[in-house]
Short mmCIF file of C-alpha atoms and ligand atoms in Angstrom, two decimals:
data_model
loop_
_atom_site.label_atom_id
_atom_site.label_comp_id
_atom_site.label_asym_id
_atom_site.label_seq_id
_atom_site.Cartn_x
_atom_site.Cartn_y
_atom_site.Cartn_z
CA UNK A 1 28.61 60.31 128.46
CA UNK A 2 25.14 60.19 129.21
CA UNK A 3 23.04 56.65 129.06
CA UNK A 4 19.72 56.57 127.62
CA UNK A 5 17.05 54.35 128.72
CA UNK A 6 14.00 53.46 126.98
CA UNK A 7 10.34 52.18 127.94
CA UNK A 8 8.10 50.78 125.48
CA UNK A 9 4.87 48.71 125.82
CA UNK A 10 2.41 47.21 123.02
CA UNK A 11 -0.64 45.54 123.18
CA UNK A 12 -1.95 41.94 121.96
CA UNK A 13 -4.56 41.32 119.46
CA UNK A 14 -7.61 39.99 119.14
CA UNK A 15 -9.12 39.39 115.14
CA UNK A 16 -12.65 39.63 115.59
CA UNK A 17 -13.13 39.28 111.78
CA UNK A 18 -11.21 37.54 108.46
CA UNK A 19 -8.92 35.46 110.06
CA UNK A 20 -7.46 33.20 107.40
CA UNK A 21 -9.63 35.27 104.50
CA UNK A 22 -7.32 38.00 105.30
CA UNK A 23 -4.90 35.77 103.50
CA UNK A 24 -6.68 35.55 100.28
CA UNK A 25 -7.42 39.64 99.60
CA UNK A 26 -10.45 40.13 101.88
CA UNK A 27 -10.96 42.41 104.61
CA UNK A 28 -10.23 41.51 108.06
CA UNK A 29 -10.73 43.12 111.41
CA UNK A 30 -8.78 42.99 114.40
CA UNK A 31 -8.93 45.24 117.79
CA UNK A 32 -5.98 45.73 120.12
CA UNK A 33 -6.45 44.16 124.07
CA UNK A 34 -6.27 45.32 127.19
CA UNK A 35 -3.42 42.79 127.65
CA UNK A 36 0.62 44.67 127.12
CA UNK A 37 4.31 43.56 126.46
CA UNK A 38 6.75 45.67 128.34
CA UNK A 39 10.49 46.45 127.16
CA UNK A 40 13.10 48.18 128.54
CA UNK A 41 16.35 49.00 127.42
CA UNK A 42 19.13 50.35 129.53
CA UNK A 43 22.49 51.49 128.34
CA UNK A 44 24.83 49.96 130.97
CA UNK A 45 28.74 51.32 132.12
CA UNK A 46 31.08 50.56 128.76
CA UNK A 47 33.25 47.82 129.35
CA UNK A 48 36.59 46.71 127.23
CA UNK A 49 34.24 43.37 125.91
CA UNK A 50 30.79 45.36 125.68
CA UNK A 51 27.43 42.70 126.15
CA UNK A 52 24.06 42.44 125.30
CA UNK A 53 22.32 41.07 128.48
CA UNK A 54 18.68 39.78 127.29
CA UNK A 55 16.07 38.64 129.61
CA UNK A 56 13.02 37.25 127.80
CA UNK A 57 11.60 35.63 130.72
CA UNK A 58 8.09 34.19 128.89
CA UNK A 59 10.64 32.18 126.65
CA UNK A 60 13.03 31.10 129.21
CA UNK A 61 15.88 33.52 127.69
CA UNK A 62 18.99 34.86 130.29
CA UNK A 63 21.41 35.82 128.00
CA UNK A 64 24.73 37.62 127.59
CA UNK A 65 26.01 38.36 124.53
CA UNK A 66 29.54 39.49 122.89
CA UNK A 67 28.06 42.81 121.14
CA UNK A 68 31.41 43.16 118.85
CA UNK A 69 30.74 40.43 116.70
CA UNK A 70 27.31 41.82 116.12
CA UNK A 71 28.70 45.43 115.47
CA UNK A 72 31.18 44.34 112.92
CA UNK A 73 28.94 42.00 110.89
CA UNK A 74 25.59 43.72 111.23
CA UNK A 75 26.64 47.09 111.57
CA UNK A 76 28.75 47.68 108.54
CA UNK A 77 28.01 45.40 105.94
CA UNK A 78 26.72 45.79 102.52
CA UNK A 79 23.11 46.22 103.64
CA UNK A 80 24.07 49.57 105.82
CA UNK A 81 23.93 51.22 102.34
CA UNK A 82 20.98 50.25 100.85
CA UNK A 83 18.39 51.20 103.76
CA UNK A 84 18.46 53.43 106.18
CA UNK A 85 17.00 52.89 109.96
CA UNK A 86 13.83 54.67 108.56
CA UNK A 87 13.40 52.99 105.44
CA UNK A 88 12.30 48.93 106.72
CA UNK A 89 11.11 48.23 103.14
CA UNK A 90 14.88 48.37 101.78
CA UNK A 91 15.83 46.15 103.31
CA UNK A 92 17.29 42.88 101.55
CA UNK A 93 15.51 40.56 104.42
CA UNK A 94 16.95 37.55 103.48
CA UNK A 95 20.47 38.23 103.67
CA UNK A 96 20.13 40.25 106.47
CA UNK A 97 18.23 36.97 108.10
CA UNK A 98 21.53 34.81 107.05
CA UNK A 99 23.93 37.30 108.88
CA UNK A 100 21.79 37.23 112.02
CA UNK A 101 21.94 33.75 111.60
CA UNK A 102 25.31 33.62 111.51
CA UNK A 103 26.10 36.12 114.08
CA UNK A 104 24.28 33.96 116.60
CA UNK A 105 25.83 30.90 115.38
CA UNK A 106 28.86 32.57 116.45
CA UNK A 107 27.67 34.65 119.88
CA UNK A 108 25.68 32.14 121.26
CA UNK A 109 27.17 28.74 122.24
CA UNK A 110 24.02 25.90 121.44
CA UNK A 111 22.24 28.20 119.60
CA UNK A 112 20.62 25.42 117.42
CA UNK A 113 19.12 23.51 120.73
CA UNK A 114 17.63 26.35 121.68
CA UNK A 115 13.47 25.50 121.70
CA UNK A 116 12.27 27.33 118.36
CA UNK A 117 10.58 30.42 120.57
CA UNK A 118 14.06 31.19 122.30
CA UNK A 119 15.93 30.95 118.87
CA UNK A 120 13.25 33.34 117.16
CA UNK A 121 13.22 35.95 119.70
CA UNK A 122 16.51 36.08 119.58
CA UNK A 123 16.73 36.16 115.96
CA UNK A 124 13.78 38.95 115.40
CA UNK A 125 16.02 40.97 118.15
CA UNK A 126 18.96 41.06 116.33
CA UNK A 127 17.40 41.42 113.02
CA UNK A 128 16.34 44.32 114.68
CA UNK A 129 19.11 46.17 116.34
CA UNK A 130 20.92 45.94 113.03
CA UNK A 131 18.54 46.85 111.05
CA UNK A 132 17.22 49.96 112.59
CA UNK A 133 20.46 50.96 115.04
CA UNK A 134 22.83 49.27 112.55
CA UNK A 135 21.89 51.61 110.03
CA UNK A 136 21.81 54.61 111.87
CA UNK A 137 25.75 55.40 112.19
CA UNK A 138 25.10 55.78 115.84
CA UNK A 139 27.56 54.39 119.07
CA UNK A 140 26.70 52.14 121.36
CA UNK A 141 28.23 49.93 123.87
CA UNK A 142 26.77 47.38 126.58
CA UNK A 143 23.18 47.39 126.88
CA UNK A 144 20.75 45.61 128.55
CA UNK A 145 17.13 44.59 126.83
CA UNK A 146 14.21 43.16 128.99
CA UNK A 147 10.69 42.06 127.61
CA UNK A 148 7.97 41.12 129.77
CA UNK A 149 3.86 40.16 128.26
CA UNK A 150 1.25 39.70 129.83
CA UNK A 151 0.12 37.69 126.55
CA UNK A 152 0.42 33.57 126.33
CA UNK A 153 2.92 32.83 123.87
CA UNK A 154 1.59 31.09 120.98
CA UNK A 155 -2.12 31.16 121.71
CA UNK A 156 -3.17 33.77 119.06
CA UNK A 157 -3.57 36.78 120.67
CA UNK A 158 -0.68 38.18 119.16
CA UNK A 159 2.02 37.74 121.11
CA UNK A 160 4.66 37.93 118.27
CA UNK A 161 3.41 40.82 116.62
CA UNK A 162 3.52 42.68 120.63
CA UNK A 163 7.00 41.52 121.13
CA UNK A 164 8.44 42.34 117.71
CA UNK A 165 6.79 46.31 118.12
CA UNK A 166 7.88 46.74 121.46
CA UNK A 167 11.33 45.59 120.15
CA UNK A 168 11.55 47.85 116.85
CA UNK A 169 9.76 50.73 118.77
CA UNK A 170 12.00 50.65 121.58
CA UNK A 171 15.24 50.36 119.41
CA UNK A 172 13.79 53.43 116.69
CA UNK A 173 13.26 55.35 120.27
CA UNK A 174 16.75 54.65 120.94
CA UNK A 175 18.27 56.30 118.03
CA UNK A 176 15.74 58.91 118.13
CA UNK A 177 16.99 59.90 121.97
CA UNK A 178 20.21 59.16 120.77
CA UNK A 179 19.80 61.96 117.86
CA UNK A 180 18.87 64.44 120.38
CA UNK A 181 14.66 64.33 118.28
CA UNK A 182 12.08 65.18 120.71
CA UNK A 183 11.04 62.47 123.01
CA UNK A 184 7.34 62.88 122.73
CA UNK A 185 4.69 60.20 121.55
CA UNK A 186 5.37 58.41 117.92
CA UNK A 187 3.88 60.67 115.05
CA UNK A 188 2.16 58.43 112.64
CA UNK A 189 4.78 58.37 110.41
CA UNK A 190 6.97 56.72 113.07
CA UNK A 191 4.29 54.40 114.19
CA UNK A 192 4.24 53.30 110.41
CA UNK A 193 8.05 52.61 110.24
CA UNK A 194 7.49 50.57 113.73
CA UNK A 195 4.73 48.78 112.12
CA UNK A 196 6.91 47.60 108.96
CA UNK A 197 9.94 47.18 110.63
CA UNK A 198 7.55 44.96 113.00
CA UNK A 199 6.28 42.87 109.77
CA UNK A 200 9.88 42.08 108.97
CA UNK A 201 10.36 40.57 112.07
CA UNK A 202 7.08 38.43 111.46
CA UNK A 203 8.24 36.87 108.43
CA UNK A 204 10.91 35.57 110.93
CA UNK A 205 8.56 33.60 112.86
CA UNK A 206 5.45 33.23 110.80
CA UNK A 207 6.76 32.99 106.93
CA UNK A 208 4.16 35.08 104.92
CA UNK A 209 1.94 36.82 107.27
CA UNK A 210 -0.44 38.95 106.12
CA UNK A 211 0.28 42.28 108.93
CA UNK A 212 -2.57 42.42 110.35
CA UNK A 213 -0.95 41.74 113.76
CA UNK A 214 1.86 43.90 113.42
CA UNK A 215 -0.85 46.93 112.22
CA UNK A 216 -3.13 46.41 115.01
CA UNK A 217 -0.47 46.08 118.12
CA UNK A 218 1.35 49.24 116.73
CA UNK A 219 -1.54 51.50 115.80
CA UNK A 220 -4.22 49.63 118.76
CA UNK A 221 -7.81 50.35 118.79
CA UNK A 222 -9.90 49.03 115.78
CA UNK A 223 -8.37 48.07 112.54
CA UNK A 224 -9.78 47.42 109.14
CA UNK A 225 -6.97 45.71 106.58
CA UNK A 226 -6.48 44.47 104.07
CA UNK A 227 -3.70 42.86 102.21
CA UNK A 228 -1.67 45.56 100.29
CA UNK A 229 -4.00 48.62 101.16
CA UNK A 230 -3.62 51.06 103.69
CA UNK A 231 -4.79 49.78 107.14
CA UNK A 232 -8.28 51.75 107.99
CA UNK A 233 -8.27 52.56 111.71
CA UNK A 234 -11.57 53.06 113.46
CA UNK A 235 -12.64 54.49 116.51
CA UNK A 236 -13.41 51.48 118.99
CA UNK A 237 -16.45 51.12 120.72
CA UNK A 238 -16.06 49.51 124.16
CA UNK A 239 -16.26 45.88 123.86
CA UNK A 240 -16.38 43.16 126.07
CA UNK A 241 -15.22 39.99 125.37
CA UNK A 242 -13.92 36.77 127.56
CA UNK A 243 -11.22 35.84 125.58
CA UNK A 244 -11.18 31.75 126.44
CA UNK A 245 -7.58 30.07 126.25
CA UNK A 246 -8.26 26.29 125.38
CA UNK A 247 -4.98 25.60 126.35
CA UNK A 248 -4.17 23.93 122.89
CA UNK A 249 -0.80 24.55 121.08
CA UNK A 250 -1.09 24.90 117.57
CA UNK A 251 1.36 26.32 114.87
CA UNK A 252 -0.02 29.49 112.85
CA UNK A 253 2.43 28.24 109.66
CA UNK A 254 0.40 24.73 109.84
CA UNK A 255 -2.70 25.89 109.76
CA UNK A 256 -2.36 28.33 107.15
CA UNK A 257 -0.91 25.73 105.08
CA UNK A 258 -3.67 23.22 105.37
CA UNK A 259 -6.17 26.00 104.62
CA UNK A 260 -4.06 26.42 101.46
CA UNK A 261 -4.18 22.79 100.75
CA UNK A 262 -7.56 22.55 101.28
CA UNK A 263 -7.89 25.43 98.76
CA UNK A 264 -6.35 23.48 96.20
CA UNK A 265 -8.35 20.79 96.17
CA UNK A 266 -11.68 23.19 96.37
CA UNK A 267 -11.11 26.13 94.80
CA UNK A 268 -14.53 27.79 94.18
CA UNK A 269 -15.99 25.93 97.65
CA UNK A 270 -13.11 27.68 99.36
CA UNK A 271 -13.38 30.67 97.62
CA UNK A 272 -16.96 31.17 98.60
CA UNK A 273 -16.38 31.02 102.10
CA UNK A 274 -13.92 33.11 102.35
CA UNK A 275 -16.62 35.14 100.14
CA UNK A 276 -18.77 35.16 103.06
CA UNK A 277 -16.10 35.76 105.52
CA UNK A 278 -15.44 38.44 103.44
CA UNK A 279 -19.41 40.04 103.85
CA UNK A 280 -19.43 39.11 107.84
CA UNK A 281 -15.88 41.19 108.68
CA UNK A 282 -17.46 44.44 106.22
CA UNK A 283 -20.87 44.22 107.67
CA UNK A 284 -19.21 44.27 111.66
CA UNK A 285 -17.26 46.81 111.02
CA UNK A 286 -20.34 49.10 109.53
CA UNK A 287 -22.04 47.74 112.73
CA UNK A 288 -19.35 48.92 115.34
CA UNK A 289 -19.28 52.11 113.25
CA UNK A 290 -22.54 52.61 114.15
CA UNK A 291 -22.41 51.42 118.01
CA UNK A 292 -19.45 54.08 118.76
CA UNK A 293 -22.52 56.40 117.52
CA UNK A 294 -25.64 55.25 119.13
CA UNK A 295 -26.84 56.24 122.75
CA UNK A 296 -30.50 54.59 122.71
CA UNK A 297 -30.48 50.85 124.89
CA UNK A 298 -32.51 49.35 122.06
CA UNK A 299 -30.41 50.25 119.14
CA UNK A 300 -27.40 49.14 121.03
CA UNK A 301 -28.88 45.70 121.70
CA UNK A 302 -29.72 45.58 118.03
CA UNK A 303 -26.77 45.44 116.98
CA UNK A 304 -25.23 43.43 119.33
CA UNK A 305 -27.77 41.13 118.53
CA UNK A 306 -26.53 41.23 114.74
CA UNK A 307 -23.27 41.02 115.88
CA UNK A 308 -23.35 38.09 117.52
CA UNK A 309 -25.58 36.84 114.28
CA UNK A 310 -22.22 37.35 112.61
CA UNK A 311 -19.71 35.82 115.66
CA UNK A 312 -21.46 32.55 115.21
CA UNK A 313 -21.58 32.91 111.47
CA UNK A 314 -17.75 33.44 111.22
CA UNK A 315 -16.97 30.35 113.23
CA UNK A 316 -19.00 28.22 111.44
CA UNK A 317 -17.45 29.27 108.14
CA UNK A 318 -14.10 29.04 110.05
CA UNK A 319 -14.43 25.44 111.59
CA UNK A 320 -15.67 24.75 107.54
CA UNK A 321 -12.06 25.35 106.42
CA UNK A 322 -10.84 22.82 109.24
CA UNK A 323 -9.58 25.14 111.65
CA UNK A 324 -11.76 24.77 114.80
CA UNK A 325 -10.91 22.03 117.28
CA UNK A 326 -12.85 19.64 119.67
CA UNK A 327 -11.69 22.53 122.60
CA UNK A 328 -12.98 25.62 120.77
CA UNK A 329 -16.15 23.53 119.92
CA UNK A 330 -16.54 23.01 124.00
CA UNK A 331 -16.18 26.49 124.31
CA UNK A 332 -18.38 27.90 121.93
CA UNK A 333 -21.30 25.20 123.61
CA UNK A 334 -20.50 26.60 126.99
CA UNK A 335 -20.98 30.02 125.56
CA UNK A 336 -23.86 28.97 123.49
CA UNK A 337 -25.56 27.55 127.10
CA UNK A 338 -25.69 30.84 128.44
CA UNK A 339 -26.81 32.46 125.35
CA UNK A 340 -23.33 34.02 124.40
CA UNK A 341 -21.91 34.15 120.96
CA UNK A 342 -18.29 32.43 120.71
CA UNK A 343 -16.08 32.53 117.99
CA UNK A 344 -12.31 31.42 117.49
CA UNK A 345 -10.31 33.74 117.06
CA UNK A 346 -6.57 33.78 115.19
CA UNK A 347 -5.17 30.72 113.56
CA UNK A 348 -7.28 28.38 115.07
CA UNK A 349 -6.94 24.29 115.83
CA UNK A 350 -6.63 25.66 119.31
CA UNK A 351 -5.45 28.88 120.71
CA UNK A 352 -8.17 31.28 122.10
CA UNK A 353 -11.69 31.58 121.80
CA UNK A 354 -13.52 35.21 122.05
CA UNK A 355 -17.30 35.17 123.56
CA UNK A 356 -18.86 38.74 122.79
CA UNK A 357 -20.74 40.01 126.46
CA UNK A 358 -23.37 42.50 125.26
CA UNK A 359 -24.08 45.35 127.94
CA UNK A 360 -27.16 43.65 129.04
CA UNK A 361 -25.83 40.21 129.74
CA UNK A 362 -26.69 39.67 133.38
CA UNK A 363 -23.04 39.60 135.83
CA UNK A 364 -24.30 36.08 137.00
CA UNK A 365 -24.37 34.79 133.48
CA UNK A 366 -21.03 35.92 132.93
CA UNK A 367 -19.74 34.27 136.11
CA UNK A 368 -21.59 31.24 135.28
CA UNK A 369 -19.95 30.87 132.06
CA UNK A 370 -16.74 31.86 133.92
CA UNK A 371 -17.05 29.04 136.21
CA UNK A 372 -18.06 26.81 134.08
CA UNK A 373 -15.05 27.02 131.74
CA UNK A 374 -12.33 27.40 134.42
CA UNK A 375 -14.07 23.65 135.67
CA UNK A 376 -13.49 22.48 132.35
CA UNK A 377 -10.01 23.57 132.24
CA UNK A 378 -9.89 26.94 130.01
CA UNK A 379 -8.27 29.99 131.19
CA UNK A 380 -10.38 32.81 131.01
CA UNK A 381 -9.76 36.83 130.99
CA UNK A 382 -12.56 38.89 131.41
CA UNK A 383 -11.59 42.34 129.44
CA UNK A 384 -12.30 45.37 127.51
CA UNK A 385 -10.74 45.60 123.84
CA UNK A 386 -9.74 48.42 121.76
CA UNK A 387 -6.94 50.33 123.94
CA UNK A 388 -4.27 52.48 122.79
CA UNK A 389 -0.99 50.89 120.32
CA UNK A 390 2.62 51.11 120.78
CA UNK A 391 3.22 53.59 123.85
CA UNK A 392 6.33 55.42 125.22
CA UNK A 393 6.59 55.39 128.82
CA UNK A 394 8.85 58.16 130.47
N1 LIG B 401 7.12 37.63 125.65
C1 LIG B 401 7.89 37.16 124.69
N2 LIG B 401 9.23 37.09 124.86
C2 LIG B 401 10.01 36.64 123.87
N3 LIG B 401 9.56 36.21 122.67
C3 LIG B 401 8.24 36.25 122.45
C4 LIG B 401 7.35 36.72 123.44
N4 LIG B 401 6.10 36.65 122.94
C5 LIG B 401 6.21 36.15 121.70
N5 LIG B 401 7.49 35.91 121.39
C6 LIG B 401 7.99 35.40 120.10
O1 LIG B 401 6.85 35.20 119.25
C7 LIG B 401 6.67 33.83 118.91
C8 LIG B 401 5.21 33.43 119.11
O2 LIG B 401 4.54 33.61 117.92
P1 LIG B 401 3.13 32.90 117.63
O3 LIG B 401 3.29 31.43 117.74
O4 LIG B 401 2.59 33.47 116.40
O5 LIG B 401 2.25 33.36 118.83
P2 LIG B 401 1.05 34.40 118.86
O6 LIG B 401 -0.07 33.75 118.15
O7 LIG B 401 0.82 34.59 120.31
O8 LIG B 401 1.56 35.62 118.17
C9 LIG B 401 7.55 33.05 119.87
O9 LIG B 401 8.06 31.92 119.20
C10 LIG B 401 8.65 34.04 120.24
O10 LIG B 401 9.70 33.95 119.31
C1 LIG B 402 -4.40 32.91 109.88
C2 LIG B 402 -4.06 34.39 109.91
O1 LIG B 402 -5.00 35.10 109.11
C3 LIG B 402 -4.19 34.94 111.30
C4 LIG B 402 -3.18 34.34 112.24
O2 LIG B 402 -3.46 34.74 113.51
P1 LIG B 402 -2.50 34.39 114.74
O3 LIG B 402 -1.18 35.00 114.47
O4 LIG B 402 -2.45 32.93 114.85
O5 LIG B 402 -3.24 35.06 115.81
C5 LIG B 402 -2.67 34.57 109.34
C6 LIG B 402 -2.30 36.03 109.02
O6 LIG B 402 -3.17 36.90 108.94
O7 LIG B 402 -1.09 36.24 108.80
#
């Protein structure tokens, strides 16, 4: 029989605009980056007691796994009737979640010691495989799965959303091989089923998200959203950002809930910034409308002069709702210094900063700034945003 092997990457994120807002109705915008997850999955010789071997590496994850167990109680339970691999929004999520659970309860020994990254990848991978090959009434014995990212865990940039599309893309490309469809790019129908089949695997890690995340590392390139609407996606001018890792953990779940808190105690305060947060992410994305259109020098420094207007703007609203920390603050002054706008940029109370370098910032600015932050401890990557989504690689 032949084995089928698959090759996926997705990029990381960056949300340049409506971070937290995003959360209460308004419109956000995020941009995909230059920085990819890799998977591949191999189908391997079929043995008597078939495997899953799974190498996460940026978790710490070398497993094997009995596949049987997850056959008989993901494959051909109650929930293979309701949805089909094609139809993510079917799906009864929650106990589907409590049979992965229990599966890995059962398939892998310590499974509660695991660190709370190893236990979620493991848990948005199965969710997964049984929800998109489980309902497909497709074979399949041992199999190997491998993720690489070139993304910091937990820092913001989307690292979760990368991982879970480069998992549901390269599983949906597995049946699809598997069915004998075409192997050519995603249509963007497909990239849509990715995209929600992603989301599900969100809620895994991150509760409630909004899917912003999951939209922008499927589709890549520049993405208006908001909550319940169709995502808009916009052609991306070339922008280049240093996207500044303060090296601070923080929890996306936390924050979110404090904002929330905060909320309750001021509603209209609270609702008026996110007001305004709403007006900066419109008026940016009218603005980079207009730079993917404009060929004069002045124009373009125009509006990256408003732009950065609105950078500063959003940060300041953002550090209002308690989300900036004493890091990000150090960052934005270094940026500030050197007459560069700086903004946080996800969550917040740590994670990355983004500092916006206009075409006509000098190259021994930029170094400067460089410099400076990598002395102060920051790691920096100097790259261009808005790249292409999920890809297939042959
Ligand atoms: N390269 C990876 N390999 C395995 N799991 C990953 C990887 N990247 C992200 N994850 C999963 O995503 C979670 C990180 O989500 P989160 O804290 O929101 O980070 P980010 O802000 O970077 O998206 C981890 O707990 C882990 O379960
Ligand atoms: C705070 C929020 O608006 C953005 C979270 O960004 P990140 O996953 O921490 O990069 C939450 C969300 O949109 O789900």
């Amino acid at each position: 029989m032949e084995r089928t092997d698959v090759k996926i990457s997705a990029p990381g994120k960056v949300i340049l605009h409506g971070e937290h807002s995003v959360l209460y109705g308004k419109t956000a915008l995020a941009v995909s980056l230059g920085l990819r997850s890799t998977v591949i999955i191999k189908e391997l010789a079929p043995t008597d007691n078939p495997k899953i071997h799974v190498h996460f590496p940026n978790v710490g994850l070398d497993d094997t796994l009995a596949l049987k167990p997850v056959i008989e109680q993901l494959f051909t339970t109650s929930i293979s009737r309701k949805c089909s691999w094609n139809e993510p929004t079917r799906i009864d999520h929650e106990s589907h979640l409590k049979k992965v659970d229990g599966v890995l309860h059962m398939i892998r020994p310590g499974f509660d010691d695991l660190q709370s990254n190893q236990k979620n990848s493991l848990r948005c991978l199965l969710y997964a495989f049984g929800g998109i090959f489980g309902n497909s009434g497709l074979n399949i014995s041992d199999f190997s799965i491998k993720l690489t990212s070139d993304l910091t865990v937990g820092a913001g940039t989307g690292s979760s959303a990368s991982f879970s599309v480069c998992i549901c893309a390269a599983i949906l490309q597995l049946v699809k091989l598997k069915n004998s469809e075409n192997d050519g790019d995603f249509s963007v129908e497909e990239k849509n089923i990715v995209s929600a089949w992603a989301y599900n695997c969100e809620k895994i890690t991150h509760g409630a998200p909004s899917g912003i995340d999951n939209t922008t590392c499927t589709h890549g390139s520049l993405v208006s959203f908001k909550k319940g609407e169709d995502p808009l996606l916009l052609a991306s001018p070339e922008l280049r950002v240093l996207l500044v890792d303060s090296r601070v953990g923080r929890e996306t779940s936390r924050l979110v809930a404090a904002v929330k808190d905060l909320h309750g105690r001021n509603v209209a305060a609270v609702d008026h910034v996110m007001e305004a947060m709403n007006h900066v992410a419109v008026t940016a994305a009218e603005l980079l409308k207009k730079l993917s259109n404009t060929k004069s020098e002045e124009d373009i420094e125009a509006i990256y002069k408003h732009l950065q207007e609105l950078w500063e703007m959003n940060h300041c609203l953002l550090a209002s709702l308690g989300v900036s920390h004493p890091a990000l603050e150090a960052i934005r002054l270094a940026a500030g210094d050197h007459g560069l706008a700086c903004k946080l940029t996800g969550a917040g109370g740590g994670g990355n900063a983004i500092v916006l370098i206009p075409p006509s910032t000098e190259e021994s600015t930029v170094n400067a700034l460089k410099t400076k932050l990598l002395n102060s401890g920051f790691r920096v990557t100097d790259t261009l945003v808005g790249g292409s989504g999920v890809e297939i690689h042959k």
